[in-house]
Amino acid sequence: MPARKASHPQAMAPSAPGRTRTAPPVQPGSWQTSRRMKQYSRFGMTGWVYLLASISAIEMVYALGSGPEAYERMQGVFGHPLMVLFHAISLFSVGYVVVRFFGLFPKAQPARIGPLKPPPGPVIAATLYGAWIGITLVLSAILAGGIF
Amino acid sequence: MVEVFRHDVIIVGGGAAGLRAAIAVAEADPSLSCAVVSKVYPMRSHTVSAEGGAAAVARDDDSLEMHGYDTVKGSDFLGDQDVIQYFVEQAPRELSQLERWGCPFSRNEDGTVATRAFGGMTTKRTWYATDKIGFHMLHALFQTSMKFDSIVRYDEHFVSKLVLDGGQVRGVAALDIRTGDVKLILARAVIVTTGGGGKIFPFTTNGMIKTGDGMALAYRSGVALKDMEFVQYHPTGLPGTGILITEATRGEGGHLKNSEDERFLVEYDYGVGAKAELGPRDMISRAIVQEVRAGRGIAGPYGEFVHLDLTHLGKEVIESRLPFVVELSRIYIGVDPVTERIPVRPVVHYMMGGIDTDITAATDLPGLYAAGEVACVSLNGANRLGSNSLTECLVFGARAGEEAAQFVQGTDDGNASATQTQGEEEAARLDALRGRKQGGEKLSQIRRELNKSMEEGCGVYREQASMAATVREVANLRGRVSDLRLEDESRVFNTELIAALELANMVDVAEAVANSALQRKESRGAHTCEDHPTRDDQNYLYHTLCYFDPAGPRIEKKDVTLGIWEPEERKY
Amino acid sequence: MSAKKTFVITRFDPDKDEVPKTQSYEIECQDDWKVLDAINFIKDELDASLSYRWSCRMAVCGSCGMMVDGEPKLTCKTALSDYGDTLEIEPLANFPIVRDLVVELEGFMDKVKRVKPWIVSAKEEAAHRAAATMKEGTYRQSTEELMAFKQFSMCINCLLCYSACPVVANEPDFLGPAAIALGHRYNMDSRDDGQAERNEIFRGEGTVFSCSYANECSEVCPKGVDPAAAVNQAKLNTVIDWAAGFVVSRGGDE
């Protein structure tokens, strides 16, 4: 049997130690090859993208506060092909997470709140995507200087 | 040295009756420490598999008198009538309490609990939760029991001996399955709620754990097992696995059909009259066996069967009220009940007999109580009506708990060194049994032979000659079971050792069933003797008491409590 | 009809083995067997020392959960014909292993007790207790109110969801799918008044917010409970509850 990857050594551990010695918990063998778990790993990996995006956002704000030359330099960095590639990856990763989240969203609705029941799936999906795309368009217009 | 644990009340078995008793003790007196000792985690108890519903008077067109009459008639007039009266009075209170504890009963339009028709009941009084009442009841009780700090659980502990001193129960010796150590758990009262022993038969709705442990514990301590000959065959189990297909299928309007597509319960006279598929279980099981004998059964890889036809009920009714039946049929026999007929045949399901108790759930051994399927109060007499047993677990589980809580106030602990000695002896006995390589008998072989003998001698139809043969064979197996060869020497979670203890218990239970059956030379309820096909109130209106004796079991008689309903011919 | 199959089964005796190992058994299997039937045959005929839990064999007691070819399954419900010539049988993942295919369940029992899985009710209890009939002694509940929580009450505690959950594998404090689903079941029951207490627990140690939307629990659940829905509904409920706590006093408000 291929050695299974260990889970956290305290996974599902009882509050009082067991009366006999136990072997440590291991992860399911199928996790390495399962299509669903690979999707979940990719989903989790997008965290790196947010980390890097957050760092560059902080850098930009700092540059804003450090005078026009610093700001111009920052804009230059953003124009670099690698940065453009990073932005493309970020866009893809945000899209991936949002689509997955929107897909799970109907399941997270309570069956009812008082007399109110959630609207049917297509209505929820339309509202979510509509809001997302709408807000994106408005923000893009603002950033591009089209409005304000 | 065997470790000692002290509580006020011990409950052996963590199913509906045991958990209800524990809650009763905790509510009666929160200062009492109540130990629940079960060989499995309570949510695994076999209560979980009950499907149809639990009975209590609920509707305006019903009355306590009607429920009582249906029950006493269903019992073929062997049920104790004071017990039946008490039961029907308490039933609505107990089921209402269960509802308040969260059981998700199915509902009527007006929000009241819905009831369905059931076998032998003149009106709808079976409260149901789709078709998983046992599961919902057990989980509601188990989760409610977690509220009480005074209830302490010993999960996966196998009670192998009652500890006695001064003619009274003083506690139990229990094997901690996890460690292999024996614990001495002492208390002033012990309530046995371990369920029945269907696994002595080869073909049963019962799960692996139903090995009659509590019955054997009481039997070996000198308490009588009452009415053991009455074993209920549920008419509709799946061929091969024996998995239960609930009576609710017939309650909702299902039909039983033979190979000629006839509703044979209507076509021929099997005593069920206009009730047809809603007749009592013993009559319907006999009818199915007769149909097969007459050549109108349908052949299959696991023997002959008849058909349960739900197709006329419609997809909506079936999927909303019988969803578990749909799941079971699809997974275990590959049939979709919405469009196809389900193959079914009679299968051992319940034991009307059990530990002899009175109406207070007390045995004649001071400090020992019993409730639920393990006990014979007797509520069900010679045949139980479906949906009465879950209510029985609540009513008599509660009674046992209340009585035990009171009993412990007025008694003492007994002699400490006497109980300690018994604990040490039991630990030595189990240590010697574990991994016993010098034996000559194989566990699975003895179990198979026991099953085969019980099926041949104590089936739906019984004959004096085959019952006598079974009595001899079981006596022989008793000798052989003491010479088991066991392979597993480990102390930690040794399931072979548990299986060996269970097998010994099964032999005790089988002995009581076979010997009780042999001496009852009449046919009553579920006990049908081909040599004596009629009911004989003149000579046999009594409860059979079977006492353990090394030379062979001793049979005595106990009066049936009458007084409310006169015994009459049982026709529907 | 039958076929030969090989079962590679995890063995572990803490008194003899340093670490778990495997043992292979080759047996003739009937075509209509479930995985559990094969394991029972091995124990009855070949190796009585193989230890595992099982009971009802009809997928309702929850005892017989094991890993079959790396996926958590209820072995009494899993057809052998779905697999090839060799099957790997292991104890449930993410649990400490007690012996062979038996895992430690006390960790789960601790978690389940923490969510207060019982009806917390201040409503008319004294009047109800005195009642001897169904009409006086029970709550009214509409079928719609029942459906709000019914699905989450179907959990048989088989714990396959814990084996499937990546958060359970990595965060020991996480309450886990079944415990949260059970707590949520009571929160959604119209007869219960304990939402405030349970939601506080859901926000505390082992918080529901540790759930990262893997949805594996619902994929493996043999009873269609959909614990992922329960956990994510619980997230929304606890936030609403927390916010409402600033606006209205607790109790009696819906």
PDB file of N, CA and C in Angstrom, chain B residues 27 41 44 48 51 60 92 99-100 102-103 107 111 113 127 130 135-136 139 143 147 153 156 178 204 207-209 241 302 327 331-332 442 444 447-448 488 490 492-493 495-496, chain C residues 13 32 34 43-45 48 51 53-55 57-58 60-63 76-77 99 104 106 109 117-118 128-129 132 134 137-141 150 153 155-157 185-186 191 223:
ATOM      1  N   GLU B  27     -34.466  12.579  35.062  1.00  0.00           N
ATOM      2  CA  GLU B  27     -35.519  13.548  35.384  1.00  0.00           C
ATOM      3  C   GLU B  27     -36.130  13.279  36.757  1.00  0.00           C
ATOM      4  N   TYR B  41     -22.002   2.121  20.151  1.00  0.00           N
ATOM      5  CA  TYR B  41     -22.426   3.498  20.390  1.00  0.00           C
ATOM      6  C   TYR B  41     -23.949   3.537  20.214  1.00  0.00           C
ATOM      7  N   ARG B  44     -26.047   3.332  17.016  1.00  0.00           N
ATOM      8  CA  ARG B  44     -25.978   2.106  16.202  1.00  0.00           C
ATOM      9  C   ARG B  44     -27.000   1.072  16.677  1.00  0.00           C
ATOM     10  N   VAL B  48     -32.711   1.740  15.418  1.00  0.00           N
ATOM     11  CA  VAL B  48     -32.522   2.643  14.287  1.00  0.00           C
ATOM     12  C   VAL B  48     -33.173   2.134  13.007  1.00  0.00           C
ATOM     13  N   GLU B  51     -39.081   1.083  10.909  1.00  0.00           N
ATOM     14  CA  GLU B  51     -39.497   1.939   9.799  1.00  0.00           C
ATOM     15  C   GLU B  51     -40.904   2.520   9.927  1.00  0.00           C
ATOM     16  N   ASP B  60     -59.859  11.619  16.971  1.00  0.00           N
ATOM     17  CA  ASP B  60     -61.149  11.661  17.662  1.00  0.00           C
ATOM     18  C   ASP B  60     -61.957  10.391  17.450  1.00  0.00           C
ATOM     19  N   PRO B  92     -50.116   7.871  24.450  1.00  0.00           N
ATOM     20  CA  PRO B  92     -50.166   9.220  23.867  1.00  0.00           C
ATOM     21  C   PRO B  92     -49.259  10.199  24.599  1.00  0.00           C
ATOM     22  N   GLU B  99     -42.296  13.869  20.665  1.00  0.00           N
ATOM     23  CA  GLU B  99     -42.441  14.952  19.677  1.00  0.00           C
ATOM     24  C   GLU B  99     -41.818  16.231  20.203  1.00  0.00           C
ATOM     25  N   ARG B 100     -42.021  16.493  21.502  1.00  0.00           N
ATOM     26  CA  ARG B 100     -41.463  17.721  22.071  1.00  0.00           C
ATOM     27  C   ARG B 100     -39.942  17.631  22.171  1.00  0.00           C
ATOM     28  N   GLY B 102     -38.230  16.633  19.828  1.00  0.00           N
ATOM     29  CA  GLY B 102     -37.683  16.948  18.516  1.00  0.00           C
ATOM     30  C   GLY B 102     -37.910  15.915  17.427  1.00  0.00           C
ATOM     31  N   CYS B 103     -38.562  14.792  17.730  1.00  0.00           N
ATOM     32  CA  CYS B 103     -38.755  13.793  16.691  1.00  0.00           C
ATOM     33  C   CYS B 103     -39.532  14.412  15.526  1.00  0.00           C
ATOM     34  N   ARG B 107     -46.678  15.361   9.237  1.00  0.00           N
ATOM     35  CA  ARG B 107     -47.768  16.210   9.737  1.00  0.00           C
ATOM     36  C   ARG B 107     -48.984  16.184   8.839  1.00  0.00           C
ATOM     37  N   GLY B 111     -51.189  20.731  10.980  1.00  0.00           N
ATOM     38  CA  GLY B 111     -49.985  20.808  11.809  1.00  0.00           C
ATOM     39  C   GLY B 111     -49.920  19.798  12.931  1.00  0.00           C
ATOM     40  N   VAL B 113     -49.756  15.826  14.415  1.00  0.00           N
ATOM     41  CA  VAL B 113     -48.964  14.680  13.974  1.00  0.00           C
ATOM     42  C   VAL B 113     -49.828  13.763  13.102  1.00  0.00           C
ATOM     43  N   TRP B 127     -48.328   6.836  14.620  1.00  0.00           N
ATOM     44  CA  TRP B 127     -47.640   8.099  14.364  1.00  0.00           C
ATOM     45  C   TRP B 127     -46.400   7.768  13.544  1.00  0.00           C
ATOM     46  N   THR B 130     -42.167   9.799   7.926  1.00  0.00           N
ATOM     47  CA  THR B 130     -42.077   9.121   6.612  1.00  0.00           C
ATOM     48  C   THR B 130     -42.023   7.629   6.882  1.00  0.00           C
ATOM     49  N   PHE B 135     -35.226   5.335  13.319  1.00  0.00           N
ATOM     50  CA  PHE B 135     -34.063   6.197  13.170  1.00  0.00           C
ATOM     51  C   PHE B 135     -34.305   7.537  13.855  1.00  0.00           C
ATOM     52  N   HIS B 136     -35.444   8.149  13.567  1.00  0.00           N
ATOM     53  CA  HIS B 136     -35.714   9.469  14.139  1.00  0.00           C
ATOM     54  C   HIS B 136     -35.933   9.384  15.639  1.00  0.00           C
ATOM     55  N   HIS B 139     -32.433   8.796  17.379  1.00  0.00           N
ATOM     56  CA  HIS B 139     -31.582   9.985  17.381  1.00  0.00           C
ATOM     57  C   HIS B 139     -32.161  11.075  18.276  1.00  0.00           C
ATOM     58  N   GLN B 143     -29.916  12.250  21.356  1.00  0.00           N
ATOM     59  CA  GLN B 143     -29.494  13.645  21.432  1.00  0.00           C
ATOM     60  C   GLN B 143     -30.072  14.311  22.680  1.00  0.00           C
ATOM     61  N   LYS B 147     -28.285  16.041  27.055  1.00  0.00           N
ATOM     62  CA  LYS B 147     -28.565  17.220  27.882  1.00  0.00           C
ATOM     63  C   LYS B 147     -28.217  17.003  29.344  1.00  0.00           C
ATOM     64  N   ARG B 153     -21.948   7.609  29.978  1.00  0.00           N
ATOM     65  CA  ARG B 153     -22.014   6.478  29.052  1.00  0.00           C
ATOM     66  C   ARG B 153     -20.741   5.644  29.060  1.00  0.00           C
ATOM     67  N   GLU B 156     -19.322   0.980  23.875  1.00  0.00           N
ATOM     68  CA  GLU B 156     -18.522  -0.188  23.465  1.00  0.00           C
ATOM     69  C   GLU B 156     -17.961  -0.933  24.673  1.00  0.00           C
ATOM     70  N   ARG B 178     -12.545  -1.744  23.844  1.00  0.00           N
ATOM     71  CA  ARG B 178     -11.377  -1.004  23.369  1.00  0.00           C
ATOM     72  C   ARG B 178     -10.084  -1.559  23.962  1.00  0.00           C
ATOM     73  N   THR B 204     -33.265 -13.004   9.058  1.00  0.00           N
ATOM     74  CA  THR B 204     -33.913 -12.093   9.984  1.00  0.00           C
ATOM     75  C   THR B 204     -33.736 -10.641   9.553  1.00  0.00           C
ATOM     76  N   GLY B 207     -30.187  -6.789  12.900  1.00  0.00           N
ATOM     77  CA  GLY B 207     -28.774  -6.539  12.652  1.00  0.00           C
ATOM     78  C   GLY B 207     -27.900  -7.502  13.437  1.00  0.00           C
ATOM     79  N   MET B 208     -26.606  -7.420  13.160  1.00  0.00           N
ATOM     80  CA  MET B 208     -25.623  -8.333  13.734  1.00  0.00           C
ATOM     81  C   MET B 208     -25.647  -8.335  15.261  1.00  0.00           C
ATOM     82  N   ILE B 209     -26.008  -7.183  15.852  1.00  0.00           N
ATOM     83  CA  ILE B 209     -25.887  -7.053  17.303  1.00  0.00           C
ATOM     84  C   ILE B 209     -27.032  -7.702  18.090  1.00  0.00           C
ATOM     85  N   THR B 241     -31.292 -11.045   1.842  1.00  0.00           N
ATOM     86  CA  THR B 241     -30.744 -10.267   2.952  1.00  0.00           C
ATOM     87  C   THR B 241     -31.651 -10.264   4.176  1.00  0.00           C
ATOM     88  N   TYR B 302     -32.983 -16.972  -3.983  1.00  0.00           N
ATOM     89  CA  TYR B 302     -32.938 -17.145  -2.540  1.00  0.00           C
ATOM     90  C   TYR B 302     -34.217 -17.798  -2.036  1.00  0.00           C
ATOM     91  N   GLU B 327     -35.477   3.432  -1.515  1.00  0.00           N
ATOM     92  CA  GLU B 327     -34.010   3.317  -1.461  1.00  0.00           C
ATOM     93  C   GLU B 327     -33.593   1.864  -1.247  1.00  0.00           C
ATOM     94  N   ILE B 331     -31.429  -0.450  -3.901  1.00  0.00           N
ATOM     95  CA  ILE B 331     -30.050  -0.831  -3.600  1.00  0.00           C
ATOM     96  C   ILE B 331     -29.904  -2.324  -3.347  1.00  0.00           C
ATOM     97  N   TYR B 332     -30.876  -2.933  -2.646  1.00  0.00           N
ATOM     98  CA  TYR B 332     -30.636  -4.291  -2.164  1.00  0.00           C
ATOM     99  C   TYR B 332     -31.320  -5.375  -2.979  1.00  0.00           C
ATOM    100  N   LYS B 442     -15.252 -24.371  15.503  1.00  0.00           N
ATOM    101  CA  LYS B 442     -15.141 -23.083  14.807  1.00  0.00           C
ATOM    102  C   LYS B 442     -16.420 -22.274  15.044  1.00  0.00           C
ATOM    103  N   SER B 444     -17.940 -19.756  13.432  1.00  0.00           N
ATOM    104  CA  SER B 444     -18.914 -19.537  12.353  1.00  0.00           C
ATOM    105  C   SER B 444     -19.661 -20.836  12.039  1.00  0.00           C
ATOM    106  N   ARG B 447     -22.385 -21.322  14.701  1.00  0.00           N
ATOM    107  CA  ARG B 447     -23.448 -20.351  14.451  1.00  0.00           C
ATOM    108  C   ARG B 447     -24.338 -20.827  13.297  1.00  0.00           C
ATOM    109  N   ARG B 448     -23.711 -21.332  12.247  1.00  0.00           N
ATOM    110  CA  ARG B 448     -24.477 -21.825  11.101  1.00  0.00           C
ATOM    111  C   ARG B 448     -25.380 -22.976  11.507  1.00  0.00           C
ATOM    112  N   ASP B 488      -7.929 -14.902  17.656  1.00  0.00           N
ATOM    113  CA  ASP B 488      -7.443 -13.545  17.914  1.00  0.00           C
ATOM    114  C   ASP B 488      -7.005 -13.389  19.367  1.00  0.00           C
ATOM    115  N   SER B 490      -5.352 -10.695  20.491  1.00  0.00           N
ATOM    116  CA  SER B 490      -5.172  -9.289  20.876  1.00  0.00           C
ATOM    117  C   SER B 490      -6.138  -8.874  21.955  1.00  0.00           C
ATOM    118  N   VAL B 492      -6.824  -5.460  22.270  1.00  0.00           N
ATOM    119  CA  VAL B 492      -7.481  -4.240  21.800  1.00  0.00           C
ATOM    120  C   VAL B 492      -8.537  -4.542  20.742  1.00  0.00           C
ATOM    121  N   PHE B 493      -9.774  -4.166  21.018  1.00  0.00           N
ATOM    122  CA  PHE B 493     -10.900  -4.306  20.085  1.00  0.00           C
ATOM    123  C   PHE B 493     -10.966  -5.698  19.470  1.00  0.00           C
ATOM    124  N   THR B 495     -12.949  -8.390  18.329  1.00  0.00           N
ATOM    125  CA  THR B 495     -14.341  -8.663  17.997  1.00  0.00           C
ATOM    126  C   THR B 495     -14.637 -10.159  17.966  1.00  0.00           C
ATOM    127  N   GLU B 496     -13.602 -10.988  17.862  1.00  0.00           N
ATOM    128  CA  GLU B 496     -13.835 -12.431  17.886  1.00  0.00           C
ATOM    129  C   GLU B 496     -14.268 -12.864  19.288  1.00  0.00           C
TER     130      GLU B 496
ATOM    131  N   ASP C  13      -2.482  -3.701  15.109  1.00  0.00           N
ATOM    132  CA  ASP C  13      -2.703  -4.081  16.494  1.00  0.00           C
ATOM    133  C   ASP C  13      -1.711  -3.270  17.324  1.00  0.00           C
ATOM    134  N   ASP C  32     -23.679 -10.437  -6.465  1.00  0.00           N
ATOM    135  CA  ASP C  32     -24.566  -9.436  -5.856  1.00  0.00           C
ATOM    136  C   ASP C  32     -24.098  -9.010  -4.470  1.00  0.00           C
ATOM    137  N   LYS C  34     -22.276  -6.994  -1.448  1.00  0.00           N
ATOM    138  CA  LYS C  34     -21.738  -5.675  -1.157  1.00  0.00           C
ATOM    139  C   LYS C  34     -20.327  -5.895  -0.594  1.00  0.00           C
ATOM    140  N   LYS C  43     -13.730 -12.652   7.497  1.00  0.00           N
ATOM    141  CA  LYS C  43     -13.639 -12.821   8.952  1.00  0.00           C
ATOM    142  C   LYS C  43     -14.168 -14.194   9.378  1.00  0.00           C
ATOM    143  N   ASP C  44     -15.283 -14.616   8.793  1.00  0.00           N
ATOM    144  CA  ASP C  44     -15.883 -15.883   9.212  1.00  0.00           C
ATOM    145  C   ASP C  44     -15.045 -17.085   8.811  1.00  0.00           C
ATOM    146  N   GLU C  45     -14.459 -17.019   7.610  1.00  0.00           N
ATOM    147  CA  GLU C  45     -13.829 -18.227   7.074  1.00  0.00           C
ATOM    148  C   GLU C  45     -12.307 -18.204   7.065  1.00  0.00           C
ATOM    149  N   ALA C  48     -10.283 -14.724  11.584  1.00  0.00           N
ATOM    150  CA  ALA C  48     -11.198 -14.244  12.618  1.00  0.00           C
ATOM    151  C   ALA C  48     -10.650 -13.039  13.367  1.00  0.00           C
ATOM    152  N   SER C  51     -10.731  -7.011  12.643  1.00  0.00           N
ATOM    153  CA  SER C  51     -11.707  -6.270  13.445  1.00  0.00           C
ATOM    154  C   SER C  51     -12.277  -5.079  12.702  1.00  0.00           C
ATOM    155  N   ARG C  53     -16.305  -2.548  12.469  1.00  0.00           N
ATOM    156  CA  ARG C  53     -17.644  -2.336  13.012  1.00  0.00           C
ATOM    157  C   ARG C  53     -18.691  -2.531  11.916  1.00  0.00           C
ATOM    158  N   TRP C  54     -19.801  -3.151  12.279  1.00  0.00           N
ATOM    159  CA  TRP C  54     -20.954  -3.223  11.369  1.00  0.00           C
ATOM    160  C   TRP C  54     -22.148  -3.655  12.181  1.00  0.00           C
ATOM    161  N   SER C  55     -23.351  -3.436  11.680  1.00  0.00           N
ATOM    162  CA  SER C  55     -24.519  -3.977  12.361  1.00  0.00           C
ATOM    163  C   SER C  55     -25.726  -4.176  11.470  1.00  0.00           C
ATOM    164  N   ARG C  57     -26.580  -3.596   8.284  1.00  0.00           N
ATOM    165  CA  ARG C  57     -26.398  -3.963   6.866  1.00  0.00           C
ATOM    166  C   ARG C  57     -27.490  -3.404   5.937  1.00  0.00           C
ATOM    167  N   MET C  58     -28.175  -2.335   6.376  1.00  0.00           N
ATOM    168  CA  MET C  58     -29.155  -1.696   5.504  1.00  0.00           C
ATOM    169  C   MET C  58     -28.995  -0.180   5.467  1.00  0.00           C
ATOM    170  N   VAL C  60     -28.382   2.270   7.638  1.00  0.00           N
ATOM    171  CA  VAL C  60     -29.081   3.193   8.529  1.00  0.00           C
ATOM    172  C   VAL C  60     -28.418   3.326   9.900  1.00  0.00           C
ATOM    173  N   CYS C  61     -27.508   2.390  10.260  1.00  0.00           N
ATOM    174  CA  CYS C  61     -26.897   2.509  11.581  1.00  0.00           C
ATOM    175  C   CYS C  61     -25.606   3.305  11.526  1.00  0.00           C
ATOM    176  N   GLY C  62     -24.969   3.366  10.363  1.00  0.00           N
ATOM    177  CA  GLY C  62     -23.765   4.181  10.192  1.00  0.00           C
ATOM    178  C   GLY C  62     -22.481   3.562  10.692  1.00  0.00           C
ATOM    179  N   SER C  63     -22.468   2.275  11.048  1.00  0.00           N
ATOM    180  CA  SER C  63     -21.266   1.671  11.647  1.00  0.00           C
ATOM    181  C   SER C  63     -20.165   1.374  10.655  1.00  0.00           C
ATOM    182  N   CYS C  76     -21.814  -1.492   3.533  1.00  0.00           N
ATOM    183  CA  CYS C  76     -22.992  -2.356   3.402  1.00  0.00           C
ATOM    184  C   CYS C  76     -23.834  -1.945   2.209  1.00  0.00           C
ATOM    185  N   LYS C  77     -23.508  -0.788   1.639  1.00  0.00           N
ATOM    186  CA  LYS C  77     -24.321  -0.240   0.567  1.00  0.00           C
ATOM    187  C   LYS C  77     -23.550  -0.242  -0.758  1.00  0.00           C
ATOM    188  N   ARG C  99      -7.675  -0.017  15.754  1.00  0.00           N
ATOM    189  CA  ARG C  99      -7.321  -1.415  15.468  1.00  0.00           C
ATOM    190  C   ARG C  99      -7.860  -1.737  14.081  1.00  0.00           C
ATOM    191  N   GLU C 104     -11.119   5.856  16.012  1.00  0.00           N
ATOM    192  CA  GLU C 104     -11.483   6.540  17.247  1.00  0.00           C
ATOM    193  C   GLU C 104     -12.666   7.458  16.990  1.00  0.00           C
ATOM    194  N   GLU C 106     -14.385   9.070  19.644  1.00  0.00           N
ATOM    195  CA  GLU C 106     -14.645   9.990  20.751  1.00  0.00           C
ATOM    196  C   GLU C 106     -14.478  11.454  20.344  1.00  0.00           C
ATOM    197  N   MET C 109     -17.760  12.428  19.056  1.00  0.00           N
ATOM    198  CA  MET C 109     -18.761  12.525  20.127  1.00  0.00           C
ATOM    199  C   MET C 109     -18.572  13.843  20.900  1.00  0.00           C
ATOM    200  N   PRO C 117     -27.187  19.464  20.611  1.00  0.00           N
ATOM    201  CA  PRO C 117     -28.110  18.862  19.650  1.00  0.00           C
ATOM    202  C   PRO C 117     -29.392  18.367  20.313  1.00  0.00           C
ATOM    203  N   TRP C 118     -30.146  19.288  20.896  1.00  0.00           N
ATOM    204  CA  TRP C 118     -31.429  18.908  21.477  1.00  0.00           C
ATOM    205  C   TRP C 118     -32.337  20.123  21.390  1.00  0.00           C
ATOM    206  N   HIS C 128     -47.441  21.487  28.587  1.00  0.00           N
ATOM    207  CA  HIS C 128     -47.272  20.313  27.729  1.00  0.00           C
ATOM    208  C   HIS C 128     -47.052  19.055  28.545  1.00  0.00           C
ATOM    209  N   ARG C 129     -46.209  19.181  29.582  1.00  0.00           N
ATOM    210  CA  ARG C 129     -45.852  18.000  30.374  1.00  0.00           C
ATOM    211  C   ARG C 129     -47.066  17.374  31.033  1.00  0.00           C
ATOM    212  N   ALA C 132     -51.944  14.643  28.494  1.00  0.00           N
ATOM    213  CA  ALA C 132     -51.895  13.203  28.259  1.00  0.00           C
ATOM    214  C   ALA C 132     -52.317  12.839  26.848  1.00  0.00           C
ATOM    215  N   MET C 134     -52.381  13.758  22.412  1.00  0.00           N
ATOM    216  CA  MET C 134     -51.608  14.336  21.335  1.00  0.00           C
ATOM    217  C   MET C 134     -51.981  15.793  21.101  1.00  0.00           C
ATOM    218  N   GLY C 137     -50.482  17.836  23.983  1.00  0.00           N
ATOM    219  CA  GLY C 137     -49.095  17.608  24.388  1.00  0.00           C
ATOM    220  C   GLY C 137     -48.044  17.819  23.310  1.00  0.00           C
ATOM    221  N   THR C 138     -48.462  18.197  22.096  1.00  0.00           N
ATOM    222  CA  THR C 138     -47.477  18.335  21.014  1.00  0.00           C
ATOM    223  C   THR C 138     -47.495  19.741  20.436  1.00  0.00           C
ATOM    224  N   TYR C 139     -46.383  20.102  19.786  1.00  0.00           N
ATOM    225  CA  TYR C 139     -46.335  21.352  19.058  1.00  0.00           C
ATOM    226  C   TYR C 139     -47.028  21.184  17.716  1.00  0.00           C
ATOM    227  N   ARG C 140     -47.589  22.258  17.216  1.00  0.00           N
ATOM    228  CA  ARG C 140     -48.063  22.230  15.831  1.00  0.00           C
ATOM    229  C   ARG C 140     -46.879  22.595  14.951  1.00  0.00           C
ATOM    230  N   GLN C 141     -46.754  21.880  13.847  1.00  0.00           N
ATOM    231  CA  GLN C 141     -45.670  22.190  12.907  1.00  0.00           C
ATOM    232  C   GLN C 141     -46.193  21.897  11.515  1.00  0.00           C
ATOM    233  N   LYS C 150     -35.750  18.995   7.765  1.00  0.00           N
ATOM    234  CA  LYS C 150     -35.869  17.529   7.671  1.00  0.00           C
ATOM    235  C   LYS C 150     -34.627  16.878   7.056  1.00  0.00           C
ATOM    236  N   SER C 153     -31.819  16.294   9.297  1.00  0.00           N
ATOM    237  CA  SER C 153     -32.033  15.349  10.387  1.00  0.00           C
ATOM    238  C   SER C 153     -31.786  13.914   9.935  1.00  0.00           C
ATOM    239  N   CYS C 155     -29.022  12.520   8.986  1.00  0.00           N
ATOM    240  CA  CYS C 155     -27.640  12.080   9.161  1.00  0.00           C
ATOM    241  C   CYS C 155     -27.544  10.847  10.043  1.00  0.00           C
ATOM    242  N   ILE C 156     -26.865   9.793   9.567  1.00  0.00           N
ATOM    243  CA  ILE C 156     -26.745   8.559  10.344  1.00  0.00           C
ATOM    244  C   ILE C 156     -25.424   8.491  11.108  1.00  0.00           C
ATOM    245  N   ASN C 157     -24.676   9.610  11.114  1.00  0.00           N
ATOM    246  CA  ASN C 157     -23.391   9.665  11.825  1.00  0.00           C
ATOM    247  C   ASN C 157     -22.403   8.622  11.317  1.00  0.00           C
ATOM    248  N   ARG C 185     -29.661  21.740  12.068  1.00  0.00           N
ATOM    249  CA  ARG C 185     -30.981  21.081  12.034  1.00  0.00           C
ATOM    250  C   ARG C 185     -31.842  21.589  13.178  1.00  0.00           C
ATOM    251  N   TYR C 186     -31.235  21.738  14.366  1.00  0.00           N
ATOM    252  CA  TYR C 186     -32.006  22.229  15.503  1.00  0.00           C
ATOM    253  C   TYR C 186     -32.299  23.714  15.370  1.00  0.00           C
ATOM    254  N   ARG C 191     -39.638  24.366  16.546  1.00  0.00           N
ATOM    255  CA  ARG C 191     -39.958  24.132  17.950  1.00  0.00           C
ATOM    256  C   ARG C 191     -38.818  24.553  18.869  1.00  0.00           C
ATOM    257  N   LYS C 223     -26.544   9.559   2.482  1.00  0.00           N
ATOM    258  CA  LYS C 223     -27.939   9.774   2.817  1.00  0.00           C
ATOM    259  C   LYS C 223     -28.512  11.055   2.230  1.00  0.00           C
TER     260      LYS C 223
END
